[in-house]
Tab-separated table of C-alpha atoms in Angstrom:
chain	number	residue	atom	x	y	z
A	1	UNK	CA	-0.710	-0.678	0.050
A	2	UNK	CA	2.407	2.368	1.217
A	3	UNK	CA	4.722	1.256	-2.320
A	4	UNK	CA	2.105	1.673	-4.199
A	5	UNK	CA	1.546	5.418	-3.185
A	6	UNK	CA	4.356	6.935	-3.258
A	7	UNK	CA	4.700	5.107	-6.963
A	8	UNK	CA	1.200	6.591	-7.849
A	9	UNK	CA	3.568	10.174	-6.731
A	10	UNK	CA	6.709	10.163	-8.140
A	11	UNK	CA	4.273	9.287	-11.479
A	12	UNK	CA	1.721	12.861	-10.730
A	13	UNK	CA	4.315	14.927	-10.615
A	14	UNK	CA	6.666	13.000	-13.563
A	15	UNK	CA	3.372	13.331	-15.802
A	16	UNK	CA	3.396	17.456	-14.577
A	17	UNK	CA	7.143	18.143	-14.494
A	18	UNK	CA	6.812	16.849	-18.616
A	19	UNK	CA	4.522	19.455	-19.975
A	20	UNK	CA	6.545	22.675	-17.742
A	21	UNK	CA	7.377	25.757	-20.276
A	22	UNK	CA	10.118	27.288	-17.468
A	23	UNK	CA	12.174	26.211	-16.110
A	24	UNK	CA	11.360	27.654	-12.572
A	25	UNK	CA	12.817	25.655	-9.117
A	26	UNK	CA	12.369	26.450	-5.398
A	27	UNK	CA	12.903	25.150	-2.264
A	28	UNK	CA	13.479	26.602	0.635
A	29	UNK	CA	12.195	26.313	4.281
A	30	UNK	CA	9.612	26.749	6.937
A	31	UNK	CA	8.511	26.553	10.534
A	32	UNK	CA	4.539	26.002	11.769
A	33	UNK	CA	2.334	26.364	14.389
A	34	UNK	CA	0.887	23.107	14.824
A	35	UNK	CA	-2.840	23.662	16.451
A	36	UNK	CA	-5.147	20.191	17.375
A	37	UNK	CA	-8.148	19.544	16.346
A	38	UNK	CA	-11.702	18.176	17.456
A	39	UNK	CA	-10.144	14.642	19.702
A	40	UNK	CA	-6.372	15.792	19.293
A	41	UNK	CA	-7.004	19.014	20.974
A	42	UNK	CA	-7.986	16.625	24.066
A	43	UNK	CA	-5.194	15.240	24.191
A	44	UNK	CA	-2.210	17.130	22.770
A	45	UNK	CA	-1.205	21.640	23.274
A	46	UNK	CA	0.271	23.112	20.175
A	47	UNK	CA	4.011	22.952	18.732
A	48	UNK	CA	6.615	23.568	16.380
A	49	UNK	CA	6.866	21.697	13.321
A	50	UNK	CA	9.678	22.328	10.795
A	51	UNK	CA	9.956	21.430	7.154
A	52	UNK	CA	11.997	21.678	3.307
A	53	UNK	CA	10.144	21.718	0.249
A	54	UNK	CA	11.865	21.783	-3.395
A	55	UNK	CA	10.768	21.769	-6.261
A	56	UNK	CA	9.244	22.601	-9.777
A	57	UNK	CA	6.773	24.324	-11.971
A	58	UNK	CA	4.202	22.518	-14.385
A	59	UNK	CA	2.631	25.067	-16.080
A	60	UNK	CA	1.992	28.854	-16.053
A	61	UNK	CA	0.280	28.183	-12.693
A	62	UNK	CA	0.913	25.008	-10.783
A	63	UNK	CA	3.754	24.371	-9.179
A	64	UNK	CA	4.865	21.009	-7.770
A	65	UNK	CA	6.952	20.258	-4.655
A	66	UNK	CA	8.420	17.741	-2.153
A	67	UNK	CA	7.897	18.105	1.355
A	68	UNK	CA	9.886	16.631	4.052
A	69	UNK	CA	7.504	18.462	7.999
A	70	UNK	CA	8.143	16.898	11.563
A	71	UNK	CA	6.713	18.388	14.229
A	72	UNK	CA	5.926	16.573	17.698
A	73	UNK	CA	3.236	17.364	19.870
A	74	UNK	CA	5.004	17.059	23.244
A	75	UNK	CA	3.337	19.471	25.409
A	76	UNK	CA	-0.064	17.607	27.535
A	77	UNK	CA	-3.050	19.322	27.257
A	78	UNK	CA	-3.432	18.816	31.123
A	79	UNK	CA	-6.686	22.256	31.466
A	80	UNK	CA	-8.695	19.202	29.262
A	81	UNK	CA	-7.477	16.122	31.015
A	82	UNK	CA	-9.378	14.547	34.212
A	83	UNK	CA	-10.748	10.934	35.746
A	84	UNK	CA	-14.020	11.206	36.915
A	85	UNK	CA	-15.484	9.192	40.384
A	86	UNK	CA	-18.340	8.432	41.865
A	87	UNK	CA	-18.449	7.932	45.340
A	88	UNK	CA	-19.832	8.313	49.073
A	89	UNK	CA	-18.376	11.211	50.944
A	90	UNK	CA	-20.297	11.484	54.681
A	91	UNK	CA	-23.134	9.266	53.719
A	92	UNK	CA	-23.630	11.344	50.520
A	93	UNK	CA	-23.214	9.873	46.784
A	94	UNK	CA	-20.741	12.873	44.574
A	95	UNK	CA	-18.944	12.402	41.367
A	96	UNK	CA	-15.428	13.235	42.205
A	97	UNK	CA	-13.100	15.092	39.114
A	98	UNK	CA	-9.310	14.552	39.373
A	99	UNK	CA	-6.755	16.033	36.999
A	100	UNK	CA	-4.263	14.106	35.463
A	101	UNK	CA	-1.545	16.390	35.860
A	102	UNK	CA	1.311	13.683	36.362
A	103	UNK	CA	0.632	11.789	32.899
A	104	UNK	CA	3.105	12.168	30.649
A	105	UNK	CA	2.682	11.728	26.449
A	106	UNK	CA	3.987	12.255	23.203
A	107	UNK	CA	2.843	12.001	19.816
A	108	UNK	CA	5.820	12.740	17.279
A	109	UNK	CA	5.525	12.801	13.237
A	110	UNK	CA	7.009	12.709	10.714
A	111	UNK	CA	5.617	13.415	6.766
A	112	UNK	CA	7.324	13.040	2.900
A	113	UNK	CA	4.465	14.394	1.000
A	114	UNK	CA	3.657	16.109	-2.861
A	115	UNK	CA	2.152	19.291	-2.535
A	116	UNK	CA	0.329	22.137	-5.482
A	117	UNK	CA	0.173	25.630	-4.841
A	118	UNK	CA	-2.242	26.765	-7.665
A	119	UNK	CA	-1.245	30.626	-8.804
A	120	UNK	CA	-4.327	32.870	-7.577
A	121	UNK	CA	-1.875	35.798	-7.886
A	122	UNK	CA	0.671	36.697	-9.140
A	123	UNK	CA	2.917	40.384	-9.350
A	124	UNK	CA	7.105	40.478	-9.977
A	125	UNK	CA	6.843	41.085	-5.729
A	126	UNK	CA	4.449	39.675	-4.411
A	127	UNK	CA	1.971	36.191	-5.218
A	128	UNK	CA	-1.340	34.189	-3.524
A	129	UNK	CA	-1.771	30.235	-4.235
A	130	UNK	CA	-3.812	28.192	-2.839
A	131	UNK	CA	-2.299	24.854	-2.202
A	132	UNK	CA	-3.383	20.691	-1.441
A	133	UNK	CA	-1.572	17.485	-1.109
A	134	UNK	CA	-1.288	13.832	0.515
A	135	UNK	CA	1.892	11.777	1.411
A	136	UNK	CA	2.849	9.283	4.153
A	137	UNK	CA	3.281	9.904	7.851
A	138	UNK	CA	5.391	7.864	9.636
A	139	UNK	CA	4.187	8.436	13.642
A	140	UNK	CA	5.017	7.206	17.261
A	141	UNK	CA	2.439	8.131	19.654
A	142	UNK	CA	3.681	7.663	23.758
A	143	UNK	CA	1.946	7.314	26.890
A	144	UNK	CA	3.798	6.519	30.045
A	145	UNK	CA	3.241	4.864	32.951
A	146	UNK	CA	0.351	6.789	34.782
A	147	UNK	CA	-0.118	5.660	38.684
A	148	UNK	CA	-1.796	7.445	41.501
A	149	UNK	CA	-3.620	7.836	44.324
A	150	UNK	CA	-7.460	9.321	44.021
A	151	UNK	CA	-8.124	10.908	47.187
A	152	UNK	CA	-10.337	13.480	49.465
A	153	UNK	CA	-11.367	14.658	52.354
A	154	UNK	CA	-14.759	14.250	54.458
A	155	UNK	CA	-16.218	16.836	56.346
A	156	UNK	CA	-13.481	15.907	59.241
A	157	UNK	CA	-10.981	16.822	57.022
A	158	UNK	CA	-9.690	12.828	57.191
A	159	UNK	CA	-8.122	11.779	53.764
A	160	UNK	CA	-10.769	9.353	51.614
A	161	UNK	CA	-8.511	6.792	48.950
A	162	UNK	CA	-11.099	7.271	46.395
A	163	UNK	CA	-9.309	5.113	43.737
A	164	UNK	CA	-5.840	3.162	42.814
A	165	UNK	CA	-4.665	3.479	39.234
A	166	UNK	CA	-2.340	1.825	37.384
A	167	UNK	CA	-2.410	1.946	34.176
A	168	UNK	CA	0.328	0.332	31.691
A	169	UNK	CA	2.977	2.529	29.423
A	170	UNK	CA	1.295	2.810	26.025
A	171	UNK	CA	3.451	3.181	22.857
A	172	UNK	CA	2.147	2.832	19.803
A	173	UNK	CA	3.831	2.737	15.605
A	174	UNK	CA	2.184	3.670	12.636
A	175	UNK	CA	2.210	4.601	8.841
A	176	UNK	CA	-0.737	6.423	7.626
A	177	UNK	CA	-1.832	7.869	4.682
A	178	UNK	CA	-2.563	11.930	4.929
A	179	UNK	CA	-3.470	15.391	2.942
A	180	UNK	CA	-3.528	19.107	3.716
A	181	UNK	CA	-5.561	22.321	1.657
A	182	UNK	CA	-4.869	25.842	2.489
A	183	UNK	CA	-3.148	29.269	0.729
A	184	UNK	CA	-0.180	30.968	0.748
A	185	UNK	CA	1.257	34.305	-0.101
A	186	UNK	CA	4.885	35.524	-0.899
A	187	UNK	CA	6.349	38.280	-0.585
A	188	UNK	CA	10.187	38.710	-2.718
A	189	UNK	CA	12.891	40.444	-0.230
A	190	UNK	CA	15.927	40.596	-2.884
A	191	UNK	CA	16.407	38.478	-5.962
A	192	UNK	CA	15.989	35.297	-5.562
A	193	UNK	CA	14.870	35.122	-2.135
A	194	UNK	CA	10.927	35.297	-0.800
A	195	UNK	CA	9.196	35.147	2.194
A	196	UNK	CA	6.142	33.345	2.949
A	197	UNK	CA	2.805	32.694	4.552
A	198	UNK	CA	1.360	30.379	5.243
A	199	UNK	CA	-2.361	28.454	6.398
A	200	UNK	CA	-4.487	24.950	5.972
A	201	UNK	CA	-6.121	22.366	6.720
A	202	UNK	CA	-4.311	18.737	7.815
A	203	UNK	CA	-5.884	15.519	8.548
A	204	UNK	CA	-3.336	12.045	9.142
A	205	UNK	CA	-5.781	9.211	9.077
A	206	UNK	CA	-4.089	7.781	12.470
A	207	UNK	CA	-5.944	6.195	15.979
A	208	UNK	CA	-4.171	6.598	19.372
A	209	UNK	CA	-5.888	4.096	21.558
A	210	UNK	CA	-8.126	4.586	25.018
A	211	UNK	CA	-7.161	3.810	28.575
A	212	UNK	CA	-10.641	3.413	30.009
A	213	UNK	CA	-9.263	3.620	33.606
A	214	UNK	CA	-8.078	7.621	33.282
A	215	UNK	CA	-11.674	8.028	30.831
A	216	UNK	CA	-9.063	8.842	28.351
A	217	UNK	CA	-10.979	8.355	25.219
A	218	UNK	CA	-9.283	6.870	21.439
A	219	UNK	CA	-8.740	9.969	18.991
A	220	UNK	CA	-9.172	8.622	15.473
A	221	UNK	CA	-7.636	11.004	13.455
A	222	UNK	CA	-5.411	13.671	13.534
A	223	UNK	CA	-6.902	16.430	12.867
A	224	UNK	CA	-4.529	19.822	13.362
A	225	UNK	CA	-4.411	23.933	11.672
A	226	UNK	CA	-1.161	24.624	10.534
A	227	UNK	CA	-0.120	28.089	10.800
A	228	UNK	CA	3.722	28.691	8.486
A	229	UNK	CA	6.066	31.167	8.042
A	230	UNK	CA	9.211	30.463	5.970
A	231	UNK	CA	11.655	31.747	3.427
A	232	UNK	CA	12.173	30.532	-0.758
A	233	UNK	CA	14.757	30.541	-3.640
A	234	UNK	CA	13.113	30.805	-6.838
A	235	UNK	CA	15.434	30.212	-9.145
A	236	UNK	CA	15.205	30.441	-12.869
A	237	UNK	CA	16.874	28.282	-15.599
């Protein structure tokens, strides 16, 4: 499956390259801000990532380029993580909520994708494009073991044990497909050097398993918004 997808990407890009009329090559790099969306936001806070691109125009208005990127969601969103338990305190049953501040986990991703910029507006000093891409992503999800005693106090200020939790460590490692769509603007700085700004929606078809003992739901897809800034070289040959 992975080999077929890579072959398909190569064929598409090669076919488009054969139709190019002007030899304009592009290379550059970006720094991106990845903000989780949906259930991924319940686990992680935004993070920074890095990417490098290399491509070529295939027509007046189309540019195809390859992109390699890396990012790591390593900041746990403790504001949205807690475990709930029902417990009888002073003769009445209550639902208690306990923060999971000791929980450690991360999601590390490296991707290789084929992308296209489609020109919307262009001048000698300013360009605006819409873009889309698809590729494959190697991701590694780590959740450290979690051991904790959940305690509360009664009216006499005595400690009561609500639950003892012992969840083993879990690691997942998979290859998944994904795609993105967005827009980009580029401003010429000097000569072949351009400054770029972009925003896009990205989805990777991966799944993080749940941990029911700590009320941690599964994540069925990795959805995120990406804001990026970078530098590119535009060279004519």
